[in-house]
Coordinates of C-alpha atoms and ligand atoms in Angstrom, one line a residue:
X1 CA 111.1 184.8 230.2
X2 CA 114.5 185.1 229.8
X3 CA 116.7 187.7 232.0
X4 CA 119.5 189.9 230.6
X5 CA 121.6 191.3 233.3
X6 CA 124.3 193.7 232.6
X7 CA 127.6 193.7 234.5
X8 CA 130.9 194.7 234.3
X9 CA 133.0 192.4 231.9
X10 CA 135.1 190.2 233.0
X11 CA 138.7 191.8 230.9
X12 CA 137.9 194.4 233.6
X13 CA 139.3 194.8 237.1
X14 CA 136.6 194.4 239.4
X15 CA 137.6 198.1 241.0
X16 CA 140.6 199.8 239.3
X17 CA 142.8 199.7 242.4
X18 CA 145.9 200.7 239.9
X19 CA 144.2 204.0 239.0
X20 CA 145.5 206.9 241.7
X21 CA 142.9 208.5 244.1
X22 CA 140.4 206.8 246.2
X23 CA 137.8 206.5 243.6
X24 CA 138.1 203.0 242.1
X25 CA 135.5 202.7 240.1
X26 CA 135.1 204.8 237.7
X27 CA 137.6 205.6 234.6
X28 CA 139.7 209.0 234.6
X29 CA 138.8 210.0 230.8
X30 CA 137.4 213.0 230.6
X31 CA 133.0 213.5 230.5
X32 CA 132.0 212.6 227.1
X33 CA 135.5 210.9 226.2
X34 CA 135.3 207.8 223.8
X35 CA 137.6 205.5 225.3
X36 CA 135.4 204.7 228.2
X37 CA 133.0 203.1 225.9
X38 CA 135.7 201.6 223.4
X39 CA 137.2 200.3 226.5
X40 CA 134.1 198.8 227.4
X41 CA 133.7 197.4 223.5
X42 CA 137.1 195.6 223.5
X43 CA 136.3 193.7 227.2
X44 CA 133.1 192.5 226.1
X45 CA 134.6 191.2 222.9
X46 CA 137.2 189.6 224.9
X47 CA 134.9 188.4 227.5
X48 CA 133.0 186.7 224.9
X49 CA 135.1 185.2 222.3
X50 CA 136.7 183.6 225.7
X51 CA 140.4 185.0 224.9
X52 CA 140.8 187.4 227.9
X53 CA 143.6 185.0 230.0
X54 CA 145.8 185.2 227.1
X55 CA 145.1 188.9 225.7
X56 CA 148.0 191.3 225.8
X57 CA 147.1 194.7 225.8
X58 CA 149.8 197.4 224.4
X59 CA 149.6 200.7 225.1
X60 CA 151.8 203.5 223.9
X61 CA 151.7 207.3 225.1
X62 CA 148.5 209.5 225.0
X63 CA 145.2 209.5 226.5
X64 CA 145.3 205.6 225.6
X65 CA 148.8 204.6 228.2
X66 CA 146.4 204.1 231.1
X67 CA 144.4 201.5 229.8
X68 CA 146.4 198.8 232.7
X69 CA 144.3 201.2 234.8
X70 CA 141.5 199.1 233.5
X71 CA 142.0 195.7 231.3
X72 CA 142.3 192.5 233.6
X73 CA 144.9 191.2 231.1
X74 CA 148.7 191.3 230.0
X75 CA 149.6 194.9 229.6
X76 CA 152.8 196.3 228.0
X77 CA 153.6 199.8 228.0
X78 CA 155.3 201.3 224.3
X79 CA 157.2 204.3 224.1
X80 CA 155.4 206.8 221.9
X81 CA 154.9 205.7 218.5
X82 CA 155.9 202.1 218.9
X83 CA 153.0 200.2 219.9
X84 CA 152.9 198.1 216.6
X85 CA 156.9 197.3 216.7
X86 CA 156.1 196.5 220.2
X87 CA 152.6 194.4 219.4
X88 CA 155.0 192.6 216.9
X89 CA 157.5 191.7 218.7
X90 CA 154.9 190.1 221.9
X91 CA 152.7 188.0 219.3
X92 CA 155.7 186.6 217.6
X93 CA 157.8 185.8 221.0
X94 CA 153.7 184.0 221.7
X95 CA 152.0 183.7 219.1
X96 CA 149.3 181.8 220.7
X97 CA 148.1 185.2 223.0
X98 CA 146.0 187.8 221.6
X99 CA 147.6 191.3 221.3
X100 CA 145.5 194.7 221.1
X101 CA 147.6 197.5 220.1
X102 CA 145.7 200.1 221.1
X103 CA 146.9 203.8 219.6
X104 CA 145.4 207.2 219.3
X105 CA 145.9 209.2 216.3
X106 CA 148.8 211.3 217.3
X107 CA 150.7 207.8 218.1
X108 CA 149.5 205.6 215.4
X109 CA 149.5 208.3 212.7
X110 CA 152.3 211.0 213.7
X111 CA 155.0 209.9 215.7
X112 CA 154.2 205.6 214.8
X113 CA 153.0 206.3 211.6
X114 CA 156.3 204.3 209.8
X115 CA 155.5 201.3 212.4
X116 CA 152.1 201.2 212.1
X117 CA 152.9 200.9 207.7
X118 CA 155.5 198.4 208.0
X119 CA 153.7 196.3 210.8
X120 CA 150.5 196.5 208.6
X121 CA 152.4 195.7 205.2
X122 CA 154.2 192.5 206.7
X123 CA 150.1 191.0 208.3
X124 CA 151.3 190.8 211.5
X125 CA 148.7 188.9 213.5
X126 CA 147.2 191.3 215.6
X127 CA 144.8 193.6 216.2
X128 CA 145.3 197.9 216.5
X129 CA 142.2 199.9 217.7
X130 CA 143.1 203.3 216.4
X131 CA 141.2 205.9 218.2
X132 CA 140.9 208.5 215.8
X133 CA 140.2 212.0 217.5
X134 CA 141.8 214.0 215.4
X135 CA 143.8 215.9 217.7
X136 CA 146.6 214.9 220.6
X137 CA 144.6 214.8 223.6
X138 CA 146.9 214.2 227.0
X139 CA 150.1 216.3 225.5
X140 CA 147.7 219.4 225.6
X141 CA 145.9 219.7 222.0
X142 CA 148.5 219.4 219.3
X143 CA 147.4 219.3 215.8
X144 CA 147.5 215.2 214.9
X145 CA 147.8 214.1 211.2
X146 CA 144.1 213.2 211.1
X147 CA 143.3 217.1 212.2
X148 CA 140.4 218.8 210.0
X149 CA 141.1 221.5 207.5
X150 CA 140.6 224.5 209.6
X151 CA 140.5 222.8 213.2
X152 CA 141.8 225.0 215.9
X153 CA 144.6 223.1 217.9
X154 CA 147.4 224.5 219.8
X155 CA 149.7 224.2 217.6
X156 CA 147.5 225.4 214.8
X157 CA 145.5 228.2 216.7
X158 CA 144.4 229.4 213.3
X159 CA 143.0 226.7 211.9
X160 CA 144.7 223.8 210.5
X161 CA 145.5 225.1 206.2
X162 CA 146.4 222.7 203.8
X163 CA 149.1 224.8 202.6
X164 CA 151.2 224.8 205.7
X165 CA 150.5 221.6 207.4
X166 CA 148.7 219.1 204.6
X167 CA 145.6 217.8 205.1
X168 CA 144.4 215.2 207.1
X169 CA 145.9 211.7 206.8
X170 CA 142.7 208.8 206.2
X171 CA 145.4 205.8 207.6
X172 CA 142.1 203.3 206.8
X173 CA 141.8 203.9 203.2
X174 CA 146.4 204.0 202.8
X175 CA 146.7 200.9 204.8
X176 CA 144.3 199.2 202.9
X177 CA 146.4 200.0 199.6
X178 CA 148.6 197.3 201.2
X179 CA 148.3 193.3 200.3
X180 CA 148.2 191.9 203.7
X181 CA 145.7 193.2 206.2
X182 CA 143.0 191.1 206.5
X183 CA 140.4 193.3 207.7
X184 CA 140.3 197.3 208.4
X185 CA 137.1 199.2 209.2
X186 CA 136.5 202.7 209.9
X187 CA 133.3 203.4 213.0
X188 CA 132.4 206.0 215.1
X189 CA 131.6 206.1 218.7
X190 CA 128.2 208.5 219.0
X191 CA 124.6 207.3 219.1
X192 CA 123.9 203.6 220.0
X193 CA 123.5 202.2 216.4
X194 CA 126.9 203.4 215.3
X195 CA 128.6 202.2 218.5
X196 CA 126.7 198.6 217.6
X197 CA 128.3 198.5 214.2
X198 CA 132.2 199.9 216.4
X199 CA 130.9 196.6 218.5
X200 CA 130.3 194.4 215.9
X201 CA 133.7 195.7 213.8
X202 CA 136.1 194.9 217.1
X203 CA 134.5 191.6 217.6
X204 CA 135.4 190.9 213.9
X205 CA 138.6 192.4 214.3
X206 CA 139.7 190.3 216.9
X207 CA 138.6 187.0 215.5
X208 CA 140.3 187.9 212.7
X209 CA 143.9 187.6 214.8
X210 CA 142.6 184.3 216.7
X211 CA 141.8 183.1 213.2
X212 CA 145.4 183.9 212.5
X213 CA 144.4 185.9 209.1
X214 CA 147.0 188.6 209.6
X215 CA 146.8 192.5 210.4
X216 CA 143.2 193.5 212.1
X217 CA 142.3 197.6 212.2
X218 CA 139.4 199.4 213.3
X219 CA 139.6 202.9 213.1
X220 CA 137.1 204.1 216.0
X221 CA 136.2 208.4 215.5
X222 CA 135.9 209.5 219.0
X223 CA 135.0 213.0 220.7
X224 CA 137.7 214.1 222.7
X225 CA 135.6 217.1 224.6
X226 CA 138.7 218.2 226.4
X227 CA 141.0 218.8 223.4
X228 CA 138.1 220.6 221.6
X229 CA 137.1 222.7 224.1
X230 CA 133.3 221.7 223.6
X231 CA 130.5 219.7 225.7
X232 CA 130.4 215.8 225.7
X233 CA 126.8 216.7 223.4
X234 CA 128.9 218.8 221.1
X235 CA 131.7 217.0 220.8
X236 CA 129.5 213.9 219.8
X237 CA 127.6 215.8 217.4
X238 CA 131.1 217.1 216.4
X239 CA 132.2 213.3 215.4
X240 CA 129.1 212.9 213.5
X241 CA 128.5 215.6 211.8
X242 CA 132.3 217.0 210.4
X243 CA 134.3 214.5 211.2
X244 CA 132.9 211.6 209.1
X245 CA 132.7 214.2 205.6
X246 CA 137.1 213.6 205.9
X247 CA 136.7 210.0 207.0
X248 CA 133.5 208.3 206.1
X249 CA 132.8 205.2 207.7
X250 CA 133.0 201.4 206.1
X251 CA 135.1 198.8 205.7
X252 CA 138.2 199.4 203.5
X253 CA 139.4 196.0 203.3
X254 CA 137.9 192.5 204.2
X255 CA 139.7 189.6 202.6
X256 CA 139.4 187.7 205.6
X257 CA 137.0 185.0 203.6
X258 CA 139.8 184.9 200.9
X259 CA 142.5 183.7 203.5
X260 CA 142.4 180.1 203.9
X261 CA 144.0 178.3 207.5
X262 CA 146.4 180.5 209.5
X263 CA 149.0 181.8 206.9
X264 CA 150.0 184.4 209.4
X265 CA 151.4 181.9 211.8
X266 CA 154.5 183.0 212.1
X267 CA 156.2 180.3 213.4
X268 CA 155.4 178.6 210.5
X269 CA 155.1 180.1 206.8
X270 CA 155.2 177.3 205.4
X271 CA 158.3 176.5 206.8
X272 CA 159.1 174.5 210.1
X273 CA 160.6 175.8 212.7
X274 CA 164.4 175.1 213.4
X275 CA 165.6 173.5 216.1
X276 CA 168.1 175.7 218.1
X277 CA 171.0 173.7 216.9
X278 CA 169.5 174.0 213.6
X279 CA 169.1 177.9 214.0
X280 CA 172.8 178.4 215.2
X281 CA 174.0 176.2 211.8
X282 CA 171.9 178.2 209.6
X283 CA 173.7 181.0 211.1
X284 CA 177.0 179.4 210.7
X285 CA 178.1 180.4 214.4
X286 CA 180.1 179.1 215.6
X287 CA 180.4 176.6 218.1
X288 CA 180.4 178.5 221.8
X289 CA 183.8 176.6 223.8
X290 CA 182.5 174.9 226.8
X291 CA 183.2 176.3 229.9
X292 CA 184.4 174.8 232.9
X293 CA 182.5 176.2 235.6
X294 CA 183.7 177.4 238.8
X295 CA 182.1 177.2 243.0
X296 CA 180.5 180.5 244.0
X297 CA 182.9 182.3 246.2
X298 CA 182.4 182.3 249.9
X299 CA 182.3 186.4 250.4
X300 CA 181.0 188.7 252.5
X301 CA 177.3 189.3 252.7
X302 CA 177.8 192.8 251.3
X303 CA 179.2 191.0 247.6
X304 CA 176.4 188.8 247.3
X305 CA 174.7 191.6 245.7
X306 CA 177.4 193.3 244.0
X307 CA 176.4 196.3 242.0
X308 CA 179.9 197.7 240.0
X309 CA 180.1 200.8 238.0
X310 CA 183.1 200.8 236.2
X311 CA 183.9 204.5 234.3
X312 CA 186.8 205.9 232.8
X313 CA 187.7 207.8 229.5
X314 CA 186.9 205.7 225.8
X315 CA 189.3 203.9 225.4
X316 CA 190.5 202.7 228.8
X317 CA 189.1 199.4 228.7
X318 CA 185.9 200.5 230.9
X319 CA 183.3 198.1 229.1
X320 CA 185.3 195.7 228.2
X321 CA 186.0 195.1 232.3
X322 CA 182.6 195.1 232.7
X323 CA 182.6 192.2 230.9
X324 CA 185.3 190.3 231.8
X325 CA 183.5 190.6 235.6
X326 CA 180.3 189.6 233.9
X327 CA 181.8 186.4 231.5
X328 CA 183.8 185.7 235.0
X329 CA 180.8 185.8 236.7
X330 CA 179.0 183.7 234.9
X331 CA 181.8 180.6 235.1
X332 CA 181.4 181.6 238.9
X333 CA 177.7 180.6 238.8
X334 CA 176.2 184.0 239.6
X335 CA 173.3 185.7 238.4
X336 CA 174.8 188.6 236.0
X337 CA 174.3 191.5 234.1
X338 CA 176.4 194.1 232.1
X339 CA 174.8 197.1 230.8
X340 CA 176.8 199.4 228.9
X341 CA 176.8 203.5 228.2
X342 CA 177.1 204.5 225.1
X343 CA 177.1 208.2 223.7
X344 CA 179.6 211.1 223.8
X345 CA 181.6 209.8 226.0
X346 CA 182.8 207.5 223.2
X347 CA 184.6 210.6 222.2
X348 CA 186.8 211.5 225.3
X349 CA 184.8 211.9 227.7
X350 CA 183.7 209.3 230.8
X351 CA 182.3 205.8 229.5
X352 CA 181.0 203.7 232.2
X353 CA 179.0 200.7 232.0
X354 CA 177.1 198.8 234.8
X355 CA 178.1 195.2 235.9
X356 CA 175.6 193.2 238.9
X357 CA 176.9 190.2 240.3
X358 CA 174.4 188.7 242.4
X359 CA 173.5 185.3 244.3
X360 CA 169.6 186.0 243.5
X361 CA 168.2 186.6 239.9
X362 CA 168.3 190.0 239.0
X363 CA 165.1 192.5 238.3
X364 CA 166.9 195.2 236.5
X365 CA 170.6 195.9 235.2
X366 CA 170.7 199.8 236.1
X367 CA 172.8 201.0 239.0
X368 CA 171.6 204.2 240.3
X369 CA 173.8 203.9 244.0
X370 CA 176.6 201.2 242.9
X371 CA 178.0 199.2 246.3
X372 CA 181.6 199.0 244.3
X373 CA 183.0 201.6 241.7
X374 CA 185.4 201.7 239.9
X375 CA 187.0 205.0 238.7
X376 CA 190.0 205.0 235.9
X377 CA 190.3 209.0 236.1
X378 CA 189.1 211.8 237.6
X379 CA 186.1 212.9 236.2
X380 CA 184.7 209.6 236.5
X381 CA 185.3 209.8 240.0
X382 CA 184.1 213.4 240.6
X383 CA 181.1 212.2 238.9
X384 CA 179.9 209.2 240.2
X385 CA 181.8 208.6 244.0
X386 CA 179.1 210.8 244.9
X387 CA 176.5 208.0 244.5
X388 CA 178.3 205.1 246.1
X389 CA 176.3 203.7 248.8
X390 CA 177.5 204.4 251.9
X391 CA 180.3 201.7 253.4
X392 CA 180.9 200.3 249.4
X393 CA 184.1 200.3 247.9
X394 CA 185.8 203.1 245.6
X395 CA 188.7 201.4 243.4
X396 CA 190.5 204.2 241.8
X397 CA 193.2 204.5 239.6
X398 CA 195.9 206.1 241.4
X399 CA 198.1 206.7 238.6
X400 CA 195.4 209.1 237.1
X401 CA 193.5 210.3 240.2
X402 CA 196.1 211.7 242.5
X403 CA 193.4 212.4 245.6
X404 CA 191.3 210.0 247.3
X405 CA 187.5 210.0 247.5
X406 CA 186.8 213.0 249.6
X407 CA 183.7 210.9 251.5
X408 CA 184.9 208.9 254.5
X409 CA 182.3 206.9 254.5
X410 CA 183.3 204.4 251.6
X411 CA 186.6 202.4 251.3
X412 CA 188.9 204.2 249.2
X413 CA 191.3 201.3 247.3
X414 CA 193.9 203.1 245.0
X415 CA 195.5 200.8 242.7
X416 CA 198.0 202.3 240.3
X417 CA 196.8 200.7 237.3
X418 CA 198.1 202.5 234.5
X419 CA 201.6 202.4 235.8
X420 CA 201.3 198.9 236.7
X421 CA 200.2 197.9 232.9
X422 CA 203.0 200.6 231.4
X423 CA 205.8 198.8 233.7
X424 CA 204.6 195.4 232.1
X425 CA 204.9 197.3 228.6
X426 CA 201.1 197.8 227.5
X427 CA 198.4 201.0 228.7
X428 CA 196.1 199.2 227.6
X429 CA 196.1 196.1 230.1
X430 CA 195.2 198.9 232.9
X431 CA 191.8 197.7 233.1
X432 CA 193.1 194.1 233.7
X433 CA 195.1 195.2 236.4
X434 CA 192.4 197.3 238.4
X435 CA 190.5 193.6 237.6
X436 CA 193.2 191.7 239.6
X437 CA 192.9 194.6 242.5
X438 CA 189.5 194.1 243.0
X439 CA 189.4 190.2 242.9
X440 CA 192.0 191.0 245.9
X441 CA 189.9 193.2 247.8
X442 CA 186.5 191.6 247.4
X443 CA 186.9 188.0 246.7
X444 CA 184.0 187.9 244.2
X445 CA 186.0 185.9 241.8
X446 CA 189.1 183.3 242.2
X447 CA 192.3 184.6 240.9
X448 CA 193.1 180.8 240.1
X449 CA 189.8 180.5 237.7
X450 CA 190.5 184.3 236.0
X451 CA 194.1 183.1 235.5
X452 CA 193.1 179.8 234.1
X453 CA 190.2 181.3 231.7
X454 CA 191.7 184.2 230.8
X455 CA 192.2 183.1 227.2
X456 CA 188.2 183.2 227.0
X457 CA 188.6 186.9 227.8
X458 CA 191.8 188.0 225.5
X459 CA 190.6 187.1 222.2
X460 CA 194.0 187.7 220.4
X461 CA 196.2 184.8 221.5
X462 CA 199.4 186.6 222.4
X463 CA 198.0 189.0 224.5
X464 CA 196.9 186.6 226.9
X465 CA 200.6 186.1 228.9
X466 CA 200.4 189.9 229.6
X467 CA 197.0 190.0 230.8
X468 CA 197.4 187.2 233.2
X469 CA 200.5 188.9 234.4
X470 CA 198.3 192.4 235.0
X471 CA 195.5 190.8 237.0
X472 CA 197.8 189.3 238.6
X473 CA 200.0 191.9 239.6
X474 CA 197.1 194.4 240.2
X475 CA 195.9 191.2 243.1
X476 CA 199.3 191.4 244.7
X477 CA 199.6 195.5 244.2
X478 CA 195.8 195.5 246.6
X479 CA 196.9 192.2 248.9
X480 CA 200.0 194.0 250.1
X481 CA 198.3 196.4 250.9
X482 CA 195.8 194.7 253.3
X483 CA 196.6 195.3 257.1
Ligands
SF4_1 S1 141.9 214.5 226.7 FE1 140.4 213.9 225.2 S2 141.0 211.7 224.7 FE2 142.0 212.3 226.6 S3 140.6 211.5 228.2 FE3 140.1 213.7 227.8 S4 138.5 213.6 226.3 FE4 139.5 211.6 226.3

């Protein structure tokens, strides 16, 4: 006789360690909630086509972000909406993984519902389990696309009319107006049968993708108890009973027979992949000037981890010396990174940009508490020297910022920049200068090798002379100050 023992699958954690609270093994959806058993769908499919190790689940905002909590695969978070731009990009950067984009309504539909279109129109190779529940669950019961005609939601307390909000949006039946999906199919999760065909339709789904045939869907209708304000039974009977009259249940599109090898491979397309030289003549770029590369700096153990933010007014040169310390840096041999702040600032207010120059690779380019800034005016000091970590360095431009840092627990380094560029007969090379002062202070980069490279920095040819003179008369405007 043969046995049949039912365990947990494998695509799940053993106990859900990631999930907060001291429960661990069960799921935090809601009684009666869908997901749980479409979670429980997708693992067993995975477990059983033998494709967990190199799944990568996506998940975007609503009820669906937490499904890390749970899947013992890859997992990347989307922002709201962009689950399938996401889900593109990770299956073309490898296209040999699996990727589940896995979306509620309000996501797929609402806020994705461009992505979701475009993704689906150019076949990308992956699958999206749409969990329809017609309503946006975890951001408190918004009307969705997919909402019925006369739903109560929060947004639609009334009842959801036609004449003021459209009706409800069947994404099955318009994404199957498209040429390339391969396969889209609209179940239900309720009584057993129909949550054997939702089984069967994933499992199909998925082998659709590892058969490389392009864009995969199943739509899944799903009680969300909570949002409805009804009982797991109602709810259920809810699905079955009203829901499926908007959206009946089928396939809208096999062509997965039709599709012969994998013409979704997208490293291929009938054409072979270039070679990066290849890639960088079809682009016509030209050819990057070879660096000569420079010994790391013996410094102090406080700028081995050097984390600079440099902010001024647009127009001061403030990103542009974030990366001449970055493109420095790099010729240096550190690890680098150079993050820049865009937005209103562009238009007289403080820019500022972010600039790590480390001995060990770096995990993230954002500076919260920099150990060096560097402030060309006054705002840009009032706003940020309050961050500075204690004992770092404050470089400010003394020809703009005529008081020091008020803390006295940083080192305050005035360099009069701006004067120092207009005495040499351009504004402009003020960011140079302040470059030179904090080579002088810090040692993080050899004046010698800045001199020598500067052309790499100075684009225009005849401004290189005057930049080498700034940095270095900002070096010898720092040095002689030094006790
Ligand atoms: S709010 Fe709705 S979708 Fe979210 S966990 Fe609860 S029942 Fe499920």
């Amino acid at each position: 006789m043969s046995e049949n023992i039912l365990k947990k699958p494998e695509s799940f954690y053993d106990d859900f360690q990631r999930k907060p609270g001291a429960d661990t093994l069960t799921t935090h959806y809601c009684p009666g909630c869908a997901h749980g058993v479409l979670h429980k769908l997708v693992a067993e499919a995975l477990d059983d086509l033998g494709v967990r190790e190199k799944t990568i689940f996506i998940s975007p905002v609503g009820c669906s972000v937490f499904a890390y909590y749970y899947f013992h695969t890859g997992n990347v978070q989307a922002a709201h909406g962009r689950a399938s731009a996401v889900a593109t990009a990770v299956k073309r950067a490898h296209p040999d993984s699996i990727v589940i984009s896995y979306q509620g309504d309000g996501d797929l539909a609402g806020i994705g519902g461009n992505n979701i279109l475009q993704a689906a129109n150019r076949g990308e190779n992956f699958t999206t389990i749409f969990v329809n529940n017609a309503i946006y669950g975890m951001t408190g019961g918004q009307m969705a696309p997919t909402t019925l005609i006369g739903q109560k939601t929060t947004t639609t307390p009334r009842g959801r009319a036609f004449e003021n909000e459209g009706y409800p949006m069947r994404v099955s039946e318009l994404l199957a107006t498209l040429d390339a999906p391969s396969y889209i199919e609209r179940v239900m999760i309720g009584d057993p049968k129909y949550t054997m065909k939702a089984r069967k339709a994933i499992r199909k789904a998925i082998k659709a993708q590892i058969e490389g045939k392009g864009f995969s869907l199943v739509e899944a209708l799903s009680a969300c108890p909570s949002g409805w304000k009804m009982t797991p039974v109602e709810a259920k009977n809810w699905v079955q009973e009203e829901m499926t009259k908007i959206f009946p249940l089928g396939v809208t599109r096999d062509k997965i027979a039709e599709i012969e090898g994998k013409v979704h491979n997208r490293n291929g397309n009938g054409r072979k992949p270039l070679s990066d030289k290849e890639l960088v003549k079809t682009l016509d770029i030209p050819e990057a000037e070879t660096s000569t590369i420079y010994p790391l700096p013996e410094v102090e153990d406080r700028y081995k981890h050097s984390e600079i933010k440099i902010a001024g007014f647009g127009g001061q040169g403030v990103l542009s010396l974030g990366v001449a310390l970055s493109q420095m840096g790099m010729i240096h041999q550190y690890h680098v990174s150079w993050l820049p702040s865009y937005g209103p600032e562009m238009r007289g207010g403080t820019a500022h940009c972010h600039v790590k120059l480390d001995h060990e690779p770096i995990g993230a380019p954002l500076i919260e508490n920099p150990t060096i800034l560097v402030a060309m005016n006054k705002p840009s000091m009032d706003k940020f020297e309050p961050n500075v970590v204690e004992g770092g360095d404050v470089f400010y431009n003394s020809s703009l910022i005529d008081e020091p840092p008020s803390r006295t627990d940083v080192n305050a380094i005035p360099v009069n920049a701006t004067e120092i560029a207009d005495e040499l007969g351009n504004t402009k090379a003020a960011n140079i200068v302040m470059l030179g002062g904090i080579i002088a202070k810090t040692g993080i980069l050899e004046l010698e090798a800045v001199v020598n490279e500067m052309h790499q920095l100075i684009k225009k040819k005849q401004y290189v002379d005057l930049n080498v003179k700034a940095v270095k008369a900002g070096f010898e405007a720092v040095q002689s100050m030094s006790p």
